[in-house]
Amino acid sequence: LETVRQKSFVIRNMGQLRTWGSLEFLEAYLDDSDLQQEASMSILAIALPVVFDDAEFTGAYVNELLRKVASVIAGAESEYIRANIMNYLRSAELEEGFVSLFNGRNLDGWQGNTTGYVVENGILVFRPELGERGHLYTDREYSDFIIRFEFQLTPGANNGLAIRTPLEGDPAYAGMEIQILDDDDPIYENLREYQYHGSVYGIIPAKRGFLNPVGEWNYQEVIAKGTHITVILNGETIVDGCVHEASKNGTIDGRDHPGVLRESGYIAFMSHGTVVSFRNIRIKDLASNKGP
């Protein structure tokens, strides 16, 4: 295949060939701006069932592929398609043991800054103009877990996902902070490597270049298992490392981070004075699945 037209013809017809090999072939074109929409529609034809109970292709690989499609799909029907994908993934996640952390109506299950964080049309939004700059914490503590959510940045936006943090102190040090940041904005041109989006702040830097443009929704997953932290952004693993190993000879920011030793704590969305939105927040408690 040499031309975009030839490739497009093949990709469109691959949706009729319902095999694992077809999905793997199509996945490679999700990063091709000329062909990602054709690839997305063919993947949906294979992997997204009309009736959820009739799913033929299932599992973590398919779910991640559908999430990536949801992050790139565009066009007049894109919001409808994206909603259908997310409904299917939620039904799959329920079977995997995920539960919702945000009901889309109010802040039940959360504590702390319930003034600056508000619910708007089913979305959790931090509004700095309301005057409250504190953090929003879960009502309960977690140790090992997988948390998944979507977020939308505004120009220059800065927030953070705190994990295993106490209710007192700066979560970036007392716990751990996973950066949520529009690090392409010119105001952040002098950032250190451990400050980019997705980094475990001050400890493990993240790979860059996988944020969607400002104003578009991003999908993120954070996995905390013991001292190992994994961050997946829009289908790409941008952090995969051990915070103990990364800090045992001193952290890269040169500061004390006692939070890396904490085995459990609260999860929080941090607030740094800019508007950031969140939706579809869910969690799987891995600690409750451990054997004796």
Coordinates of C-alpha atoms in Angstrom, one line a residue:
L1 CA 0.0 0.0 0.0
E2 CA 1.5 3.3 -1.1
T3 CA -1.0 6.1 -1.2
V4 CA -3.4 7.3 1.4
R5 CA -6.3 6.5 -0.9
Q6 CA -5.2 2.9 -1.2
K7 CA -4.7 2.5 2.6
S8 CA -8.0 4.1 3.3
F9 CA -9.8 1.6 1.0
V10 CA -8.2 -1.3 2.8
I11 CA -8.8 0.1 6.3
R12 CA -12.5 0.8 5.6
N13 CA -13.0 -2.8 4.4
M14 CA -11.0 -4.3 7.4
G15 CA -14.1 -3.6 9.5
Q16 CA -15.8 -6.5 7.8
L17 CA -13.0 -8.9 8.6
R18 CA -13.8 -9.7 12.3
T19 CA -10.5 -11.1 13.5
W20 CA -7.9 -10.2 16.2
G21 CA -5.4 -9.7 13.4
S22 CA -7.7 -7.0 11.9
L23 CA -7.8 -5.1 15.2
E24 CA -4.0 -5.3 15.5
F25 CA -3.6 -4.0 12.0
L26 CA -6.1 -1.2 12.5
E27 CA -4.5 -0.1 15.8
A28 CA -1.4 1.1 14.0
Y29 CA -3.4 3.7 12.1
L30 CA -5.0 5.3 15.1
D31 CA -1.9 7.6 15.3
D32 CA -2.1 8.5 11.6
S33 CA -4.0 11.8 11.3
D34 CA -4.9 11.0 7.7
L35 CA -6.4 7.6 8.5
Q36 CA -7.3 7.5 12.2
Q37 CA -11.0 8.2 11.5
E38 CA -11.4 5.3 9.1
A39 CA -9.4 3.1 11.4
S40 CA -11.6 4.1 14.3
M41 CA -14.8 3.2 12.5
S42 CA -13.5 -0.1 11.4
I43 CA -12.4 -1.0 15.0
L44 CA -15.8 -0.1 16.2
A45 CA -17.4 -2.3 13.6
I46 CA -15.4 -5.2 15.0
A47 CA -15.1 -4.6 18.7
L48 CA -18.2 -2.6 19.8
P49 CA -21.3 -4.9 19.9
V50 CA -24.8 -3.6 19.1
V51 CA -26.0 -5.6 22.2
F52 CA -23.4 -5.4 25.0
D53 CA -24.1 -9.0 26.1
D54 CA -23.1 -10.2 22.6
A55 CA -19.5 -9.0 22.7
E56 CA -17.3 -11.3 20.7
F57 CA -14.0 -9.5 21.3
T58 CA -13.4 -8.7 25.0
G59 CA -10.6 -8.2 27.4
A60 CA -8.1 -5.5 28.5
Y61 CA -6.6 -5.1 25.0
V62 CA -10.0 -4.5 23.4
N63 CA -11.0 -2.1 26.1
E64 CA -7.8 0.0 25.8
L65 CA -8.3 0.0 22.0
L66 CA -11.9 1.3 22.4
R67 CA -10.7 4.0 24.9
K68 CA -8.1 5.2 22.4
V69 CA -10.8 5.3 19.7
A70 CA -13.0 7.4 22.1
S71 CA -10.1 9.8 22.5
V72 CA -9.6 10.4 18.8
I73 CA -13.0 10.0 17.2
A74 CA -14.2 13.2 15.5
G75 CA -17.1 14.3 13.3
A76 CA -20.8 15.0 13.6
E77 CA -21.7 11.7 15.4
S78 CA -18.6 11.6 17.6
E79 CA -20.2 12.6 20.9
Y80 CA -22.9 9.9 20.4
I81 CA -20.3 7.3 19.4
R82 CA -18.1 8.3 22.4
A83 CA -21.0 8.0 24.8
N84 CA -21.8 4.5 23.4
I85 CA -18.2 3.4 23.8
M86 CA -18.1 4.7 27.4
N87 CA -21.4 3.0 28.3
Y88 CA -20.0 -0.3 27.0
L89 CA -16.7 0.1 28.9
R90 CA -18.6 0.9 32.1
S91 CA -20.6 -2.3 31.8
A92 CA -17.3 -4.2 31.3
E93 CA -15.7 -2.5 34.2
L94 CA -18.5 -3.4 36.5
E95 CA -17.7 -7.0 35.9
E96 CA -14.1 -6.3 36.5
G97 CA -14.9 -4.8 40.0
F98 CA -14.7 -1.1 39.2
V99 CA -17.1 1.2 41.1
S100 CA -17.9 4.9 40.4
L101 CA -16.3 7.6 42.6
F102 CA -18.5 10.4 41.2
N103 CA -22.2 10.1 40.6
G104 CA -22.5 13.1 38.3
R105 CA -25.2 14.7 40.5
N106 CA -23.5 15.9 43.7
L107 CA -20.3 15.4 45.8
D108 CA -21.5 12.5 47.9
G109 CA -18.4 10.4 48.7
W110 CA -16.1 13.4 48.8
Q111 CA -14.8 15.8 51.4
G112 CA -12.7 18.9 51.7
N113 CA -13.2 21.6 49.1
T114 CA -16.9 21.0 48.2
T115 CA -17.2 24.8 47.5
G116 CA -14.6 25.3 44.7
Y117 CA -15.4 21.9 43.1
V118 CA -18.9 22.0 41.6
V119 CA -21.1 19.7 39.5
E120 CA -22.1 21.1 36.1
N121 CA -24.1 18.9 33.7
G122 CA -22.8 15.7 35.1
I123 CA -19.2 16.9 35.2
L124 CA -16.9 17.7 38.1
V125 CA -15.4 21.2 37.6
F126 CA -12.9 23.2 39.8
R127 CA -13.9 26.9 39.8
P128 CA -11.2 29.0 41.3
E129 CA -13.4 32.1 41.2
L130 CA -15.6 30.6 43.9
G131 CA -12.8 31.5 46.3
E132 CA -11.9 28.1 47.8
R133 CA -8.5 26.7 46.9
G134 CA -8.4 23.5 49.0
H135 CA -8.3 20.0 47.7
L136 CA -11.2 17.6 47.2
Y137 CA -10.6 14.2 49.0
T138 CA -12.4 10.9 48.8
D139 CA -14.3 9.9 52.0
R140 CA -12.3 6.8 52.4
E141 CA -8.6 5.7 52.1
Y142 CA -7.1 3.4 49.5
S143 CA -3.9 1.4 49.3
D144 CA -3.5 -0.5 46.1
F145 CA -6.0 0.5 43.3
I146 CA -6.6 1.3 39.7
I147 CA -8.3 4.7 39.1
R148 CA -9.6 5.7 35.7
F149 CA -11.0 9.1 34.8
E150 CA -11.3 11.7 32.0
F151 CA -10.1 15.3 32.3
Q152 CA -10.4 18.4 30.2
L153 CA -7.8 21.2 30.5
T154 CA -8.1 24.9 29.9
P155 CA -5.2 27.0 28.6
G156 CA -2.4 26.9 31.3
A157 CA -4.4 24.6 33.5
N158 CA -2.8 23.1 36.6
N159 CA -4.3 20.4 38.9
G160 CA -3.2 17.1 40.3
L161 CA -4.3 13.7 41.4
A162 CA -3.1 13.0 44.9
I163 CA -2.8 9.4 46.0
R164 CA -2.2 7.8 49.4
T165 CA -2.3 11.3 51.0
P166 CA -3.3 12.2 54.5
L167 CA -5.9 15.0 55.0
E168 CA -3.2 17.4 56.3
G169 CA -0.1 18.7 54.6
D170 CA 0.9 19.2 51.0
P171 CA -0.2 16.0 49.1
A172 CA 2.8 16.3 46.7
Y173 CA 5.1 15.5 49.7
A174 CA 2.8 14.0 52.4
G175 CA 1.4 11.7 49.8
M176 CA 2.2 11.6 46.1
E177 CA 0.9 13.9 43.4
I178 CA 0.4 12.8 39.8
Q179 CA 0.6 16.0 37.7
I180 CA -2.4 17.2 35.7
L181 CA -1.1 20.1 33.6
D182 CA -1.2 21.8 30.3
D183 CA 2.5 21.6 30.0
D184 CA 2.6 22.8 26.4
D185 CA 1.4 26.3 27.5
P186 CA 4.2 29.0 27.2
I187 CA 3.9 29.8 30.9
Y188 CA 5.4 26.4 31.7
E189 CA 8.3 26.6 29.3
N190 CA 10.9 26.4 32.1
L191 CA 9.4 23.3 33.8
R192 CA 11.7 20.6 35.2
E193 CA 11.3 17.1 33.9
Y194 CA 9.5 15.9 37.0
Q195 CA 6.8 18.6 36.6
Y196 CA 5.3 17.5 33.3
H197 CA 1.9 16.1 33.0
G198 CA 1.6 12.6 34.5
S199 CA 4.8 12.7 36.4
V200 CA 4.9 11.5 40.0
Y201 CA 5.8 15.0 41.2
G202 CA 9.5 15.3 42.2
I203 CA 10.1 11.6 41.9
I204 CA 9.4 10.0 38.5
P205 CA 9.2 12.1 35.3
A206 CA 6.6 11.2 32.6
K207 CA 7.0 10.8 28.9
R208 CA 5.6 13.8 27.0
G209 CA 3.6 14.3 23.9
F210 CA 0.4 12.4 24.6
L211 CA -2.0 15.0 25.8
N212 CA -4.9 15.9 23.5
P213 CA -5.3 19.5 22.5
V214 CA -6.6 21.9 25.2
G215 CA -10.4 21.7 25.3
E216 CA -10.5 18.0 24.3
W217 CA -11.1 15.2 26.8
N218 CA -8.2 13.0 27.9
Y219 CA -8.4 9.5 29.3
Q220 CA -6.1 8.6 32.2
E221 CA -5.5 5.5 34.3
V222 CA -3.3 5.4 37.4
I223 CA -2.3 2.0 38.9
A224 CA -0.8 1.9 42.4
K225 CA 0.5 -1.5 43.5
G226 CA 2.8 -1.3 46.4
T227 CA 5.6 1.0 45.5
H228 CA 5.0 0.6 41.7
I229 CA 3.1 3.4 40.0
T230 CA 1.9 3.2 36.4
V231 CA 0.2 6.1 34.6
I232 CA -1.5 5.6 31.2
L233 CA -2.6 8.6 29.2
N234 CA -4.8 8.2 26.1
G235 CA -3.7 4.6 25.8
E236 CA 0.1 5.4 26.2
T237 CA 2.0 4.4 29.3
I238 CA 3.9 7.5 30.3
V239 CA 5.0 6.4 33.8
D240 CA 6.0 2.9 34.9
G241 CA 8.3 2.8 37.9
C242 CA 9.0 2.1 41.5
V243 CA 8.9 5.2 43.7
H244 CA 11.1 3.5 46.3
E245 CA 13.8 2.8 43.8
A246 CA 13.4 6.3 42.3
S247 CA 13.9 8.0 45.6
K248 CA 16.2 5.7 47.7
N249 CA 19.3 7.8 46.8
G250 CA 17.4 11.1 46.9
T251 CA 14.6 12.4 44.8
I252 CA 15.2 14.3 41.6
D253 CA 13.8 17.5 43.0
G254 CA 16.1 17.2 46.0
R255 CA 13.2 17.4 48.5
D256 CA 11.9 15.1 51.2
H257 CA 8.9 13.0 50.0
P258 CA 7.8 10.9 53.1
G259 CA 4.6 10.1 51.2
V260 CA 6.4 7.4 49.1
L261 CA 6.5 5.3 52.3
R262 CA 2.8 5.5 52.9
E263 CA 0.9 2.3 52.2
S264 CA -2.5 3.9 52.1
G265 CA -4.3 7.2 52.2
Y266 CA -6.9 9.3 50.5
I267 CA -7.3 10.1 46.8
A268 CA -7.7 13.8 46.0
F269 CA -8.0 16.3 43.1
M270 CA -5.8 19.2 43.9
S271 CA -6.4 22.8 43.0
H272 CA -3.9 25.3 41.7
G273 CA -6.1 28.2 40.7
T274 CA -7.2 27.1 37.2
V275 CA -10.4 25.6 35.7
V276 CA -10.1 21.8 35.1
S277 CA -13.0 19.4 34.5
F278 CA -13.4 15.7 35.3
R279 CA -15.8 12.9 34.5
N280 CA -16.3 9.1 34.5
I281 CA -14.2 8.7 37.6
R282 CA -14.1 5.1 38.8
I283 CA -11.9 2.9 40.9
K284 CA -11.0 -0.8 41.5
D285 CA -9.8 -1.5 45.0
L286 CA -7.0 -4.0 44.5
A287 CA -6.4 -4.4 48.3
S288 CA -9.8 -5.9 48.8
N289 CA -9.0 -8.6 46.3
K290 CA -5.8 -9.8 48.0
G291 CA -5.8 -13.2 49.6
P292 CA -5.0 -13.9 53.2

